[in-house]
mmCIF file of C-alpha atoms in Angstrom:
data_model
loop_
_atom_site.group_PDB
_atom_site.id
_atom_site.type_symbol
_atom_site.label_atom_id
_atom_site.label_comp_id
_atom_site.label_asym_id
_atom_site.label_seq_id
_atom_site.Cartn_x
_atom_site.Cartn_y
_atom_site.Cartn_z
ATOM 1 C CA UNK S 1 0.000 0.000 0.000
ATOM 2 C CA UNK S 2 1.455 3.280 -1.309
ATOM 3 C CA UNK S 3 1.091 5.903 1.520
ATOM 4 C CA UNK S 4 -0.323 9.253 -0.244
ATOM 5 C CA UNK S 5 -2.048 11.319 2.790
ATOM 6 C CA UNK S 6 -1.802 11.425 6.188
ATOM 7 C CA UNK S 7 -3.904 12.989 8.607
ATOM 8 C CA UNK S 8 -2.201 14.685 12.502
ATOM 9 C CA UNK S 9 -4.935 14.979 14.690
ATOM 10 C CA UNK S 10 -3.478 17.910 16.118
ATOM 11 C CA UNK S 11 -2.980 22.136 14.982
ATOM 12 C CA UNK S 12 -0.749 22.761 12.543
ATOM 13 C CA UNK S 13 2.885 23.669 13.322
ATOM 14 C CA UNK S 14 3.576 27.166 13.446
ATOM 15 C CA UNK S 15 6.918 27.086 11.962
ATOM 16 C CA UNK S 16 6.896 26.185 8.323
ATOM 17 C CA UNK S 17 9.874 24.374 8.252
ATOM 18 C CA UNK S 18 8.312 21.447 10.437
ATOM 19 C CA UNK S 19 9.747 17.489 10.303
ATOM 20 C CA UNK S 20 6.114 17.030 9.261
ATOM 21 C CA UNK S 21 6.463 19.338 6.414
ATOM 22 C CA UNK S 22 10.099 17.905 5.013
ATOM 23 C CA UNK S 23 8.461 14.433 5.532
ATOM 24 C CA UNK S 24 5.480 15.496 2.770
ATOM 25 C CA UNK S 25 7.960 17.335 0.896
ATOM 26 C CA UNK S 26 10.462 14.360 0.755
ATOM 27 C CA UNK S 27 8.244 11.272 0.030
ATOM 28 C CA UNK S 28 5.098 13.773 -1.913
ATOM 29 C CA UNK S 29 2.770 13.435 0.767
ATOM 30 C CA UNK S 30 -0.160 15.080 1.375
ATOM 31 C CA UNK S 31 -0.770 16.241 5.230
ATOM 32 C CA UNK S 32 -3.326 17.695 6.269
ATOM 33 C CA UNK S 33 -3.551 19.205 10.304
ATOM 34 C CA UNK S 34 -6.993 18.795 12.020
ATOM 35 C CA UNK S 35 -7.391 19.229 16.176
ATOM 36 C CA UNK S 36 -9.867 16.471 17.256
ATOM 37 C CA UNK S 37 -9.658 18.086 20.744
ATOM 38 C CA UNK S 38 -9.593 21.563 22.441
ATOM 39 C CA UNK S 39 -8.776 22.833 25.817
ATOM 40 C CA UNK S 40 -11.622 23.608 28.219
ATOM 41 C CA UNK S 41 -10.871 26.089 31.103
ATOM 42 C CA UNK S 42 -11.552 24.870 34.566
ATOM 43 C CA UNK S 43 -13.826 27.761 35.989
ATOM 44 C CA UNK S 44 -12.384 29.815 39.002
ATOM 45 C CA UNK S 45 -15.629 28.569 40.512
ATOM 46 C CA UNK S 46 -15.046 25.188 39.874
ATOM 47 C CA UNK S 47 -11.584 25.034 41.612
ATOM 48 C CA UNK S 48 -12.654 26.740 44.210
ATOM 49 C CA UNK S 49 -14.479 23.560 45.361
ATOM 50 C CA UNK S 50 -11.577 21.284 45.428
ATOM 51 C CA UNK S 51 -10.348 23.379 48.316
ATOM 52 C CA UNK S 52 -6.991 23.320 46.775
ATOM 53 C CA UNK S 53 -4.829 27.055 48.241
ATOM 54 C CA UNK S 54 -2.401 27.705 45.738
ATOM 55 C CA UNK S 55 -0.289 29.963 48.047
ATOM 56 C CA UNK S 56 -0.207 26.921 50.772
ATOM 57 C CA UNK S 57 2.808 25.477 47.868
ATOM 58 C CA UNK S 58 5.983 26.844 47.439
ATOM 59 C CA UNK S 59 6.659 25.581 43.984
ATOM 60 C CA UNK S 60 4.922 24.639 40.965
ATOM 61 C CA UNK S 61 5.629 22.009 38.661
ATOM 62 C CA UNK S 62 4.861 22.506 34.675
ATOM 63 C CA UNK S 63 4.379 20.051 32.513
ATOM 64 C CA UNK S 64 2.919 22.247 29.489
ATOM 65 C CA UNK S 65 3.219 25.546 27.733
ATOM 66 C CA UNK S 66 -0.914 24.601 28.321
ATOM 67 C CA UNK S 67 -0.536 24.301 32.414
ATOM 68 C CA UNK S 68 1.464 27.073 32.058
ATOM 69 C CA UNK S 69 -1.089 29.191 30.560
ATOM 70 C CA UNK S 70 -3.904 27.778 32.911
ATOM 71 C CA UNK S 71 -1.910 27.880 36.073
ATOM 72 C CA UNK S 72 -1.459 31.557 35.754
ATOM 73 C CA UNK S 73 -5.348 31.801 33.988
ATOM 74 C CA UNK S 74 -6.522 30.646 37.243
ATOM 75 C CA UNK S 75 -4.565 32.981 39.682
ATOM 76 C CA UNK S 76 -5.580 35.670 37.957
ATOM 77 C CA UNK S 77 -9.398 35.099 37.696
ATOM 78 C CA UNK S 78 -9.194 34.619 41.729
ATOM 79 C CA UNK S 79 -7.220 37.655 41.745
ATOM 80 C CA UNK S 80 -3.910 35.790 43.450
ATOM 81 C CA UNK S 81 -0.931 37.001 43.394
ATOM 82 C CA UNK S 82 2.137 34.620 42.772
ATOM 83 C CA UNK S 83 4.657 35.966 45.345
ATOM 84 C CA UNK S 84 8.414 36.116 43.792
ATOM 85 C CA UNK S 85 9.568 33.378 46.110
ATOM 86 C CA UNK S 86 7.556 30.637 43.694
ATOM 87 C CA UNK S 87 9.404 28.166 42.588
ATOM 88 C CA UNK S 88 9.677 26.335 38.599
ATOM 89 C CA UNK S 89 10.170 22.824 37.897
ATOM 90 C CA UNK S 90 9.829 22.716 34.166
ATOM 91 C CA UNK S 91 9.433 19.570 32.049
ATOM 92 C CA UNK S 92 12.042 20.732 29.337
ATOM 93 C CA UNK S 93 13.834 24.289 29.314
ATOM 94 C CA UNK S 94 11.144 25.321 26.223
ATOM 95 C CA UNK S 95 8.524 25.342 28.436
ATOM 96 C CA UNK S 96 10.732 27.080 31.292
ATOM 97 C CA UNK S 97 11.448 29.822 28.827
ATOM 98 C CA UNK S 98 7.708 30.255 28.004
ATOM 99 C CA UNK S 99 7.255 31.402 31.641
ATOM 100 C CA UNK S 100 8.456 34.383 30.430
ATOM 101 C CA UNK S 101 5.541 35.488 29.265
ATOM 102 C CA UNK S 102 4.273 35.643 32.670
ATOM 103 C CA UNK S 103 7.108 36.327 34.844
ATOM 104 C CA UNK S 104 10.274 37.922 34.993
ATOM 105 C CA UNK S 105 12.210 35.217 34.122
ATOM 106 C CA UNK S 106 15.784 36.364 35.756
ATOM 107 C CA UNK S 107 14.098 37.196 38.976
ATOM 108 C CA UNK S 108 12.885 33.698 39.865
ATOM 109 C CA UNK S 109 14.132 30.426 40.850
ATOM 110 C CA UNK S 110 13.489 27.954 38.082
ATOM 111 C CA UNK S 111 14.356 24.490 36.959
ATOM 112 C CA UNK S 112 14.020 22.133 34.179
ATOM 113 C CA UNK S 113 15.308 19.080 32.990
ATOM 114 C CA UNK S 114 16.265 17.168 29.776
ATOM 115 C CA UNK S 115 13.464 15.683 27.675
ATOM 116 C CA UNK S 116 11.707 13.592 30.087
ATOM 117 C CA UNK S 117 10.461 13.671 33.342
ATOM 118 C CA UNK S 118 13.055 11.471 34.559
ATOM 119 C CA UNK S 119 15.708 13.991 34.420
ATOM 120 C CA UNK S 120 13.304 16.779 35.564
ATOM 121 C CA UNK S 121 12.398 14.203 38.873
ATOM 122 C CA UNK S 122 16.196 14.415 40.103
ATOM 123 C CA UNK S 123 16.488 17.948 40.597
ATOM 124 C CA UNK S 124 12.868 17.594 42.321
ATOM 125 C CA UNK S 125 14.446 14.974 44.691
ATOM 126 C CA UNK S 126 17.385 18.028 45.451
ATOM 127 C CA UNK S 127 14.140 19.632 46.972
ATOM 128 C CA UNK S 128 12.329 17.600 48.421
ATOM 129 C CA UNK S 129 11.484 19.819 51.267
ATOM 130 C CA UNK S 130 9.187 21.542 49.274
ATOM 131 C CA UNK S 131 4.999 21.750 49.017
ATOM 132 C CA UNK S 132 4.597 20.983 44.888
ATOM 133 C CA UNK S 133 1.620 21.749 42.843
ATOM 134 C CA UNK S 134 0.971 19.892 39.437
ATOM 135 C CA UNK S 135 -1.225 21.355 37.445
ATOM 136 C CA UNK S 136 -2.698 19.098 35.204
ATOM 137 C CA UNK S 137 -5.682 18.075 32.564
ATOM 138 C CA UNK S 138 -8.548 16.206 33.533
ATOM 139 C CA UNK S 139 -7.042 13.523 31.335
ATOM 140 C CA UNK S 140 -4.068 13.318 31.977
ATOM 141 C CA UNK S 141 -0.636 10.590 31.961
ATOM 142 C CA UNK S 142 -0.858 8.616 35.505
ATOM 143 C CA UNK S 143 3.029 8.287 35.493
ATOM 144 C CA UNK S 144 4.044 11.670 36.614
ATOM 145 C CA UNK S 145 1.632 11.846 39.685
ATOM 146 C CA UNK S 146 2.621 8.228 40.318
ATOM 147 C CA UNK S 147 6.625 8.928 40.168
ATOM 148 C CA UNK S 148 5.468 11.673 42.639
ATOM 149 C CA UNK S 149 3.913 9.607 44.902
ATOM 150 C CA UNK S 150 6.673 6.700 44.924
ATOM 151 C CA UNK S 151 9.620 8.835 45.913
ATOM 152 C CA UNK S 152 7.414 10.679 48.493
ATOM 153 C CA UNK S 153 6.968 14.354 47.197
ATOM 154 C CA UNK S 154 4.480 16.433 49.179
ATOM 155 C CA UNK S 155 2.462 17.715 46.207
ATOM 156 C CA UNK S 156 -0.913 17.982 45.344
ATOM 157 C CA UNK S 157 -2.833 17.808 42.165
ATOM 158 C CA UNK S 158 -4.366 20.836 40.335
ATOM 159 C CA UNK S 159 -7.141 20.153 37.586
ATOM 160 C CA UNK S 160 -7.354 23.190 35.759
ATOM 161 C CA UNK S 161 -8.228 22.203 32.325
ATOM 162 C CA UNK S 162 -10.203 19.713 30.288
ATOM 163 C CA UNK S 163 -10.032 18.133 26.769
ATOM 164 C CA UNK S 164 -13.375 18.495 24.646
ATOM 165 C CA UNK S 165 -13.792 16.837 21.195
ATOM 166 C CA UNK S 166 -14.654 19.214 18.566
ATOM 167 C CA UNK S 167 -16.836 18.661 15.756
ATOM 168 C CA UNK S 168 -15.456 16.300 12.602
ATOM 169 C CA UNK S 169 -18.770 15.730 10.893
ATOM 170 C CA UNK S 170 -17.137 17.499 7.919
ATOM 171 C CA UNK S 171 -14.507 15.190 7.944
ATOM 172 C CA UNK S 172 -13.845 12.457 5.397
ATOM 173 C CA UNK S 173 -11.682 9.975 7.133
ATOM 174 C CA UNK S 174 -11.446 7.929 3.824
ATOM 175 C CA UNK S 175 -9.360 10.309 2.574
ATOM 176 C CA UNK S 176 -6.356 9.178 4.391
ATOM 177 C CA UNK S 177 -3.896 6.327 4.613
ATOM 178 C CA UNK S 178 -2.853 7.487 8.093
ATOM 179 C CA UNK S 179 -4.426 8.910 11.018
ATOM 180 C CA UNK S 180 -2.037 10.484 13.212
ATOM 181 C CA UNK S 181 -2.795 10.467 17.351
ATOM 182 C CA UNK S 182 -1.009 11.878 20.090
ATOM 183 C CA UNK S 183 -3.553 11.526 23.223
ATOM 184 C CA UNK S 184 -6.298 8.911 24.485
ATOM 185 C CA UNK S 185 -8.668 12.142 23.782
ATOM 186 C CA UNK S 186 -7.732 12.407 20.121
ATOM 187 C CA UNK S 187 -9.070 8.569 20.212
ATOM 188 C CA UNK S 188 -11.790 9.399 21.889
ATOM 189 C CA UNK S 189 -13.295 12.351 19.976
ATOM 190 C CA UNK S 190 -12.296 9.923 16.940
ATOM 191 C CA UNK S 191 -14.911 7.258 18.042
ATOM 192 C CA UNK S 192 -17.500 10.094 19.486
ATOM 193 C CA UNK S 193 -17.818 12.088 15.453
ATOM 194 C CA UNK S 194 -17.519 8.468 13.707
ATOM 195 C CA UNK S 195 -19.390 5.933 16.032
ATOM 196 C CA UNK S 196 -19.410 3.637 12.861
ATOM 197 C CA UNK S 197 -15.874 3.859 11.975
ATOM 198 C CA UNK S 198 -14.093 0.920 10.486
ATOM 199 C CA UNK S 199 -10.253 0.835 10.082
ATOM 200 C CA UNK S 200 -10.180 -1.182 7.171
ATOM 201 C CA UNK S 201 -6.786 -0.092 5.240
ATOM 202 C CA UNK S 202 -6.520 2.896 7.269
ATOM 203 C CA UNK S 203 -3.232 2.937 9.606
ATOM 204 C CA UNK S 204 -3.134 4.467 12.547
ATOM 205 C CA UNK S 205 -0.363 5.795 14.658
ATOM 206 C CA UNK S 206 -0.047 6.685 17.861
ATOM 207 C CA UNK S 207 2.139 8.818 20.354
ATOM 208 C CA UNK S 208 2.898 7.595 23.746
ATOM 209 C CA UNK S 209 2.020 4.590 25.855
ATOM 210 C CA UNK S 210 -1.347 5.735 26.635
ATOM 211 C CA UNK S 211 -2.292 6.578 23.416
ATOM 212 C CA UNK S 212 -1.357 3.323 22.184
ATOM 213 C CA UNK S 213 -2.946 1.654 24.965
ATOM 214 C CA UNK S 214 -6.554 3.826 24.147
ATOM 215 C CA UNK S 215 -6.103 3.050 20.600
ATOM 216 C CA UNK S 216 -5.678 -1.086 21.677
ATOM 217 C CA UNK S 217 -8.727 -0.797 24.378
ATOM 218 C CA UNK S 218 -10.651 1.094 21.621
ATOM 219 C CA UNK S 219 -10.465 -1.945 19.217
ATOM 220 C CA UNK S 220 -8.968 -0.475 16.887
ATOM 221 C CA UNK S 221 -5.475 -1.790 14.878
ATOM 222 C CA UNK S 222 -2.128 -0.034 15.722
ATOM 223 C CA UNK S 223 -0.018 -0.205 12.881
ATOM 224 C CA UNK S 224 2.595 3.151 14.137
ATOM 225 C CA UNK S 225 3.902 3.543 17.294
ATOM 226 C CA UNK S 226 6.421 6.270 18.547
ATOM 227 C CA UNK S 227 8.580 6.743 20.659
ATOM 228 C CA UNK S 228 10.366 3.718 19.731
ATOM 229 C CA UNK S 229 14.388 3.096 20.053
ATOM 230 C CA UNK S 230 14.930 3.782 16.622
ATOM 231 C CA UNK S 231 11.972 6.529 15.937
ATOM 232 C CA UNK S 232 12.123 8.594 19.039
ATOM 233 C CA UNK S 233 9.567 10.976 17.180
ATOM 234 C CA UNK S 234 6.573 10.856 15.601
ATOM 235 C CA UNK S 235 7.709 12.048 11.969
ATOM 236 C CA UNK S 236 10.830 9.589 12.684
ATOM 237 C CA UNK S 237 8.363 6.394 12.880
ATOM 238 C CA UNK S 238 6.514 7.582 9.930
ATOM 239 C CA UNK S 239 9.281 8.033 7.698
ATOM 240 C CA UNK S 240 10.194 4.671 8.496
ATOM 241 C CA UNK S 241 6.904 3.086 7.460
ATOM 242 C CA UNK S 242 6.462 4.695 4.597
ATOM 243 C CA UNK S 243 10.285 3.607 3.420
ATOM 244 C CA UNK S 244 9.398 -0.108 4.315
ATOM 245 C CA UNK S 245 5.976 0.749 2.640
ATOM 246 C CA UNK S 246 7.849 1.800 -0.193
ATOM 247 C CA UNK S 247 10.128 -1.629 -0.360
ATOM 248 C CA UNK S 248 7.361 -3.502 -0.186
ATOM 249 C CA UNK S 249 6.007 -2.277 -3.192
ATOM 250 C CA UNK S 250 9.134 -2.030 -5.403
ATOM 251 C CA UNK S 251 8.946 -5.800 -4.353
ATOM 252 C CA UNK S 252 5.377 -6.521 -6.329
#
């Protein structure tokens, strides 16, 4: 099967020279960028009612540009102001640098880590005597929180946002040899617009182990799967199945 379109479940990049864009230009792909979710605000009065005092914690830890944006979103609309003694823990330094659009990023103590939250989890363990919060999505990965939990961090979960699924009825999903995932949401706003939906010859590939795993529960056929050893990236993974895609014919 000769791969012609693929379809990212997600916005489009902003930068023009994406990996997703040199992968259509290299193999003549067609790629088209559609968000299957979007980000619900939890309401000031909503978080009121978990109770949860955001000055009782001394640092924060950010896992997102998105928690960014909703962790300060929230202080605001209950009128809080973040004292200049918070602390950072960032996931990766892109998202510690994106603070700056809230803070002054010289006058604060902030911290990231590598690419993972493996490397960001042993500077947390240098401070252990601090009160975290996470803020997180509804839906969100179980393995940071758990991580938390096992080496005995005093921190307390945040919701402050939720994924909705937008509307896809004007969507054609025949249209597309792939269909590109990179949450259990995306999966599950997939099955909400197309309750009928039938894989048939469509791939579909998947970021993360719980996407894969939503995609498996969902019944439906994984055929991608990033990060792998040798495709540590999405793009990476697909470029490798459409080149053994591309044997495979030559071999016919």
């Amino acid at each position: 099967m000769k791969i012609k379109s693929i379809l990212v479940s997600q916005s489009q990049p902003e930068h023009e020279k994406s990996p997703y864009q040199e992968l259509a230009v290299k193999h003549n792909i067609k790629i088209d960028f559609r968000p299957f979710i979007q980000i619900e605000p939890v309401t000031a009065k909503e978080f009121r009612q978990t109770r949860i005092n955001i000055l009782d914690h001394s640092s924060v830890i950010m896992t997102s540009r998105t928690a960014v944006d909703h962790f300060f979103r929230i202080c605001e609309e209950m009128r809080i102001t973040v004292p200049e003694t918070m602390k950072y823990f960032c996931l990766t330094e892109s998202i510690a640098f994106y603070l700056q659009k809230y803070i002054v990023y010289r006058k604060r103590k902030i911290f990231y880590g590598k690419t993972c939250f493996a490397d960001l989890m042993d500077v947390i363990l240098k401070h252990k005597d601090e009160k975290f919060l996470l803020p997180l999505s509804a839906e969100h990965k179980k393995d940071i929180p758990e991580t938390l939990e096992k080496n005995k961090i005093n921190f307390t979960k945040a919701i402050l946002y939720r994924p909705v699924s937008n509307d896809l009825s004007d969507l054609s999903l025949l249209n597309y040899d792939i269909i590109v995932f990179y949450s259990p949401s995306g999966i599950k706003s997939l099955l909400q617009n197309f309750p009928e939906f039938k894989q048939n010859e469509i791939k579909i590939a998947s970021f993360g182990a719980e996407t894969a795993k939503a995609v498996k529960e969902s019944g439906l056929r994984l055929d991608i799967q990033a990060p792998a050893p040798e495709a540590p990236s999405m793009t990476m993974a697909l470029e490798k199945y459409i080149r053994e895609a591309q044997k495979n014919n030559n071999k016919k």
